[in-house]
PDB file of C-alpha atoms in Angstrom:
ATOM      1  CA  MET W 297     -26.978   1.201   2.362  1.00 96.00           C
ATOM      2  CA  GLN W 298     -23.090   0.863   2.678  1.00 97.00           C
ATOM      3  CA  VAL W 299     -20.465   1.115  -0.111  1.00 98.00           C
ATOM      4  CA  GLU W 300     -16.962   0.209   0.022  1.00 98.00           C
ATOM      5  CA  VAL W 301     -14.512   3.184  -1.157  1.00 98.00           C
ATOM      6  CA  VAL W 302     -10.951   4.055  -1.312  1.00 98.00           C
ATOM      7  CA  LYS W 303      -9.621   5.029   2.046  1.00 98.00           C
ATOM      8  CA  SER W 304      -6.033   5.214   1.447  1.00 98.00           C
ATOM      9  CA  LYS W 305      -3.479   5.041  -1.368  1.00 98.00           C
ATOM     10  CA  ILE W 306       0.226   5.228  -1.847  1.00 98.00           C
ATOM     11  CA  HIS W 307       0.682   5.804  -5.501  1.00 98.00           C
ATOM     12  CA  ARG W 308       3.631   4.367  -7.381  1.00 98.00           C
ATOM     13  CA  VAL W 309       6.294   3.381  -5.067  1.00 98.00           C
ATOM     14  CA  THR W 310       9.124   1.138  -5.861  1.00 98.00           C
ATOM     15  CA  VAL W 311       9.690  -2.362  -4.462  1.00 98.00           C
ATOM     16  CA  THR W 312      12.854  -2.293  -2.524  1.00 98.00           C
ATOM     17  CA  GLY W 313      12.891  -6.057  -1.416  1.00 97.00           C
ATOM     18  CA  ALA W 314      11.041  -9.367  -1.505  1.00 96.00           C
ATOM     19  CA  ASP W 315      11.543 -11.945   1.345  1.00 95.00           C
ATOM     20  CA  LEU W 316       9.884 -15.074   0.547  1.00 94.00           C
ATOM     21  CA  HIS W 317      10.796 -16.678   3.973  1.00 93.00           C
ATOM     22  CA  TYR W 318       9.310 -13.917   5.955  1.00 90.00           C
ATOM     23  CA  ILE W 319       6.059 -14.796   7.732  1.00 83.00           C
ATOM     24  CA  GLY W 320       3.983 -12.542   5.358  1.00 78.00           C
ATOM     25  CA  SER W 321       2.834  -8.894   4.802  1.00 94.00           C
ATOM     26  CA  ILE W 322       4.167  -5.794   3.126  1.00 98.00           C
ATOM     27  CA  THR W 323       6.624  -3.737   5.021  1.00 97.00           C
ATOM     28  CA  ILE W 324       5.941   0.038   4.380  1.00 98.00           C
ATOM     29  CA  ASP W 325       8.230   2.966   5.527  1.00 98.00           C
ATOM     30  CA  GLU W 326       6.449   4.297   8.704  1.00 97.00           C
ATOM     31  CA  VAL W 327       6.278   7.786   7.257  1.00 98.00           C
ATOM     32  CA  LEU W 328       4.282   6.764   4.211  1.00 98.00           C
ATOM     33  CA  MET W 329       1.863   4.759   6.312  1.00 98.00           C
ATOM     34  CA  GLU W 330       1.116   7.756   8.473  1.00 98.00           C
ATOM     35  CA  ALA W 331       0.996  10.155   5.568  1.00 98.00           C
ATOM     36  CA  SER W 332      -1.518   7.748   3.888  1.00 98.00           C
ATOM     37  CA  ASN W 333      -3.500   6.761   7.086  1.00 98.00           C
ATOM     38  CA  ILE W 334      -2.728   3.081   6.876  1.00 98.00           C
ATOM     39  CA  ILE W 335      -2.357   1.384  10.229  1.00 98.00           C
ATOM     40  CA  GLU W 336      -0.295  -1.608  11.413  1.00 98.00           C
ATOM     41  CA  GLY W 337      -2.122  -4.834  10.354  1.00 98.00           C
ATOM     42  CA  GLU W 338      -4.534  -3.217   8.087  1.00 98.00           C
ATOM     43  CA  LYS W 339      -5.420  -5.110   4.836  1.00 98.00           C
ATOM     44  CA  VAL W 340      -4.045  -3.593   1.711  1.00 98.00           C
ATOM     45  CA  SER W 341      -4.469  -4.288  -1.801  1.00 98.00           C
ATOM     46  CA  ILE W 342      -1.356  -4.339  -4.016  1.00 98.00           C
ATOM     47  CA  VAL W 343      -1.209  -3.609  -7.834  1.00 98.00           C
ATOM     48  CA  ASN W 344       1.883  -4.337  -9.587  1.00 98.00           C
ATOM     49  CA  ILE W 345       2.398  -1.977 -12.460  1.00 98.00           C
ATOM     50  CA  ASN W 346       5.066  -3.979 -14.102  1.00 98.00           C
ATOM     51  CA  ASN W 347       3.236  -7.231 -14.447  1.00 97.00           C
ATOM     52  CA  GLY W 348      -0.317  -6.572 -13.802  1.00 97.00           C
ATOM     53  CA  GLU W 349      -0.620  -8.545 -10.479  1.00 96.00           C
ATOM     54  CA  ARG W 350      -3.049  -7.734  -7.923  1.00 97.00           C
ATOM     55  CA  PHE W 351      -3.140  -9.394  -4.480  1.00 97.00           C
ATOM     56  CA  GLU W 352      -3.986  -8.582  -0.963  1.00 97.00           C
ATOM     57  CA  THR W 353      -1.791  -8.725   2.293  1.00 97.00           C
ATOM     58  CA  TYR W 354      -1.462  -6.665   5.489  1.00 97.00           C
ATOM     59  CA  ALA W 355       0.884  -3.748   6.288  1.00 98.00           C
ATOM     60  CA  ILE W 356       3.597  -3.495   8.747  1.00 97.00           C
ATOM     61  CA  PRO W 357       5.625  -0.483   9.504  1.00 97.00           C
ATOM     62  CA  GLY W 358       9.274  -0.178   8.235  1.00 96.00           C
ATOM     63  CA  PRO W 359      11.948   2.116   9.502  1.00 97.00           C
ATOM     64  CA  ARG W 360      11.169   5.928   9.322  1.00 97.00           C
ATOM     65  CA  ASN W 361      12.429   7.708   6.259  1.00 95.00           C
ATOM     66  CA  SER W 362      13.839   4.421   4.952  1.00 96.00           C
ATOM     67  CA  GLY W 363      11.857   4.354   1.781  1.00 97.00           C
ATOM     68  CA  GLU W 364      11.328   0.498   2.609  1.00 97.00           C
ATOM     69  CA  ILE W 365       8.617  -1.195   0.466  1.00 98.00           C
ATOM     70  CA  CYS W 366       9.347  -4.893   0.840  1.00 98.00           C
ATOM     71  CA  LEU W 367       6.794  -7.833   0.095  1.00 97.00           C
ATOM     72  CA  ASN W 368       7.209 -10.824   2.544  1.00 96.00           C
ATOM     73  CA  GLY W 369       6.094 -14.419   2.267  1.00 95.00           C
ATOM     74  CA  PRO W 370       4.166 -15.552  -0.515  1.00 93.00           C
ATOM     75  CA  ALA W 371       3.626 -12.031  -1.915  1.00 94.00           C
ATOM     76  CA  ALA W 372       7.314 -11.922  -2.529  1.00 96.00           C
ATOM     77  CA  ARG W 373       6.542 -14.340  -5.615  1.00 95.00           C
ATOM     78  CA  LYS W 374       4.232 -11.494  -7.098  1.00 96.00           C
ATOM     79  CA  VAL W 375       6.848  -8.804  -7.353  1.00 97.00           C
ATOM     80  CA  HIS W 376      10.439  -8.128  -8.273  1.00 96.00           C
ATOM     81  CA  LYS W 377      12.702  -5.563  -6.623  1.00 97.00           C
ATOM     82  CA  GLY W 378      12.402  -2.480  -8.708  1.00 97.00           C
ATOM     83  CA  ASP W 379       8.684  -3.015  -9.810  1.00 98.00           C
ATOM     84  CA  ILE W 380       6.495  -0.020  -9.281  1.00 98.00           C
ATOM     85  CA  ILE W 381       3.417  -0.702  -7.316  1.00 98.00           C
ATOM     86  CA  ILE W 382       0.239   0.956  -5.847  1.00 98.00           C
ATOM     87  CA  ILE W 383      -0.918   0.237  -2.345  1.00 98.00           C
ATOM     88  CA  ILE W 384      -4.664   0.584  -1.669  1.00 98.00           C
ATOM     89  CA  THR W 385      -6.899   0.252   1.327  1.00 98.00           C
ATOM     90  CA  TYR W 386     -10.643   0.470   1.280  1.00 98.00           C
ATOM     91  CA  GLY W 387     -13.227   1.364   3.814  1.00 98.00           C
ATOM     92  CA  ILE W 388     -16.935   0.674   4.324  1.00 98.00           C
ATOM     93  CA  MET W 389     -19.297   3.532   5.113  1.00 97.00           C
ATOM     94  CA  ASP W 390     -22.864   4.799   4.626  1.00 98.00           C
ATOM     95  CA  PHE W 391     -23.721   5.946   1.031  1.00 97.00           C
ATOM     96  CA  GLU W 392     -24.235   9.587   2.078  1.00 97.00           C
ATOM     97  CA  GLU W 393     -21.002   9.618   4.137  1.00 97.00           C
ATOM     98  CA  ALA W 394     -19.066   8.234   1.180  1.00 97.00           C
ATOM     99  CA  LYS W 395     -20.184  10.988  -1.076  1.00 97.00           C
ATOM    100  CA  SER W 396     -18.164  13.559   0.730  1.00 97.00           C
ATOM    101  CA  PHE W 397     -15.313  11.370   2.080  1.00 98.00           C
ATOM    102  CA  LYS W 398     -11.689  12.278   0.941  1.00 98.00           C
ATOM    103  CA  PRO W 399      -9.434   9.543   0.932  1.00 98.00           C
ATOM    104  CA  SER W 400      -5.676  10.022   2.186  1.00 98.00           C
ATOM    105  CA  ILE W 401      -3.548   9.604  -1.259  1.00 98.00           C
ATOM    106  CA  VAL W 402       0.254  10.288  -1.210  1.00 98.00           C
ATOM    107  CA  PHE W 403       2.480  10.352  -4.293  1.00 97.00           C
ATOM    108  CA  PRO W 404       5.971   9.558  -3.175  1.00 97.00           C
ATOM    109  CA  ASN W 405       9.059  10.050  -5.202  1.00 95.00           C
ATOM    110  CA  GLU W 406       9.603   6.848  -7.176  1.00 91.00           C
ATOM    111  CA  GLU W 407      13.061   6.811  -6.980  1.00 92.00           C
ATOM    112  CA  THR W 408      13.444   7.117  -3.049  1.00 95.00           C
ATOM    113  CA  ASN W 409       9.910   6.382  -1.999  1.00 96.00           C
ATOM    114  CA  THR W 410       9.939   9.303   0.152  1.00 94.00           C
ATOM    115  CA  LEU W 411       7.562  12.336   0.336  1.00 93.00           C
ATOM    116  CA  THR W 412       8.936  15.518  -1.046  1.00 79.00           C
TER     117      THR W 412
END
């Protein structure tokens, strides 16, 4: 049997921008992507703390150490600059493997979106 479990999480980051006319996705500071083990193009779930919205898109890297968290395309309608979000990815694995799997979870500084 296989189960779907949390693979990565960036817990509580501040949205720095929302670009409705960009093709789509979420731009994430490359340092945060590396620390949380999220790769370019990976499907991510977004949870907006401010308004309760939950939606999916895919990740693209932003400039290193920029703190950038920008929702692009239609996802831009689900957030406002300054909202606090959680970014989550999931992986599918065998049940026994999942019991001992440890996800990559990071807790950035909410004001700067950087790791301290």
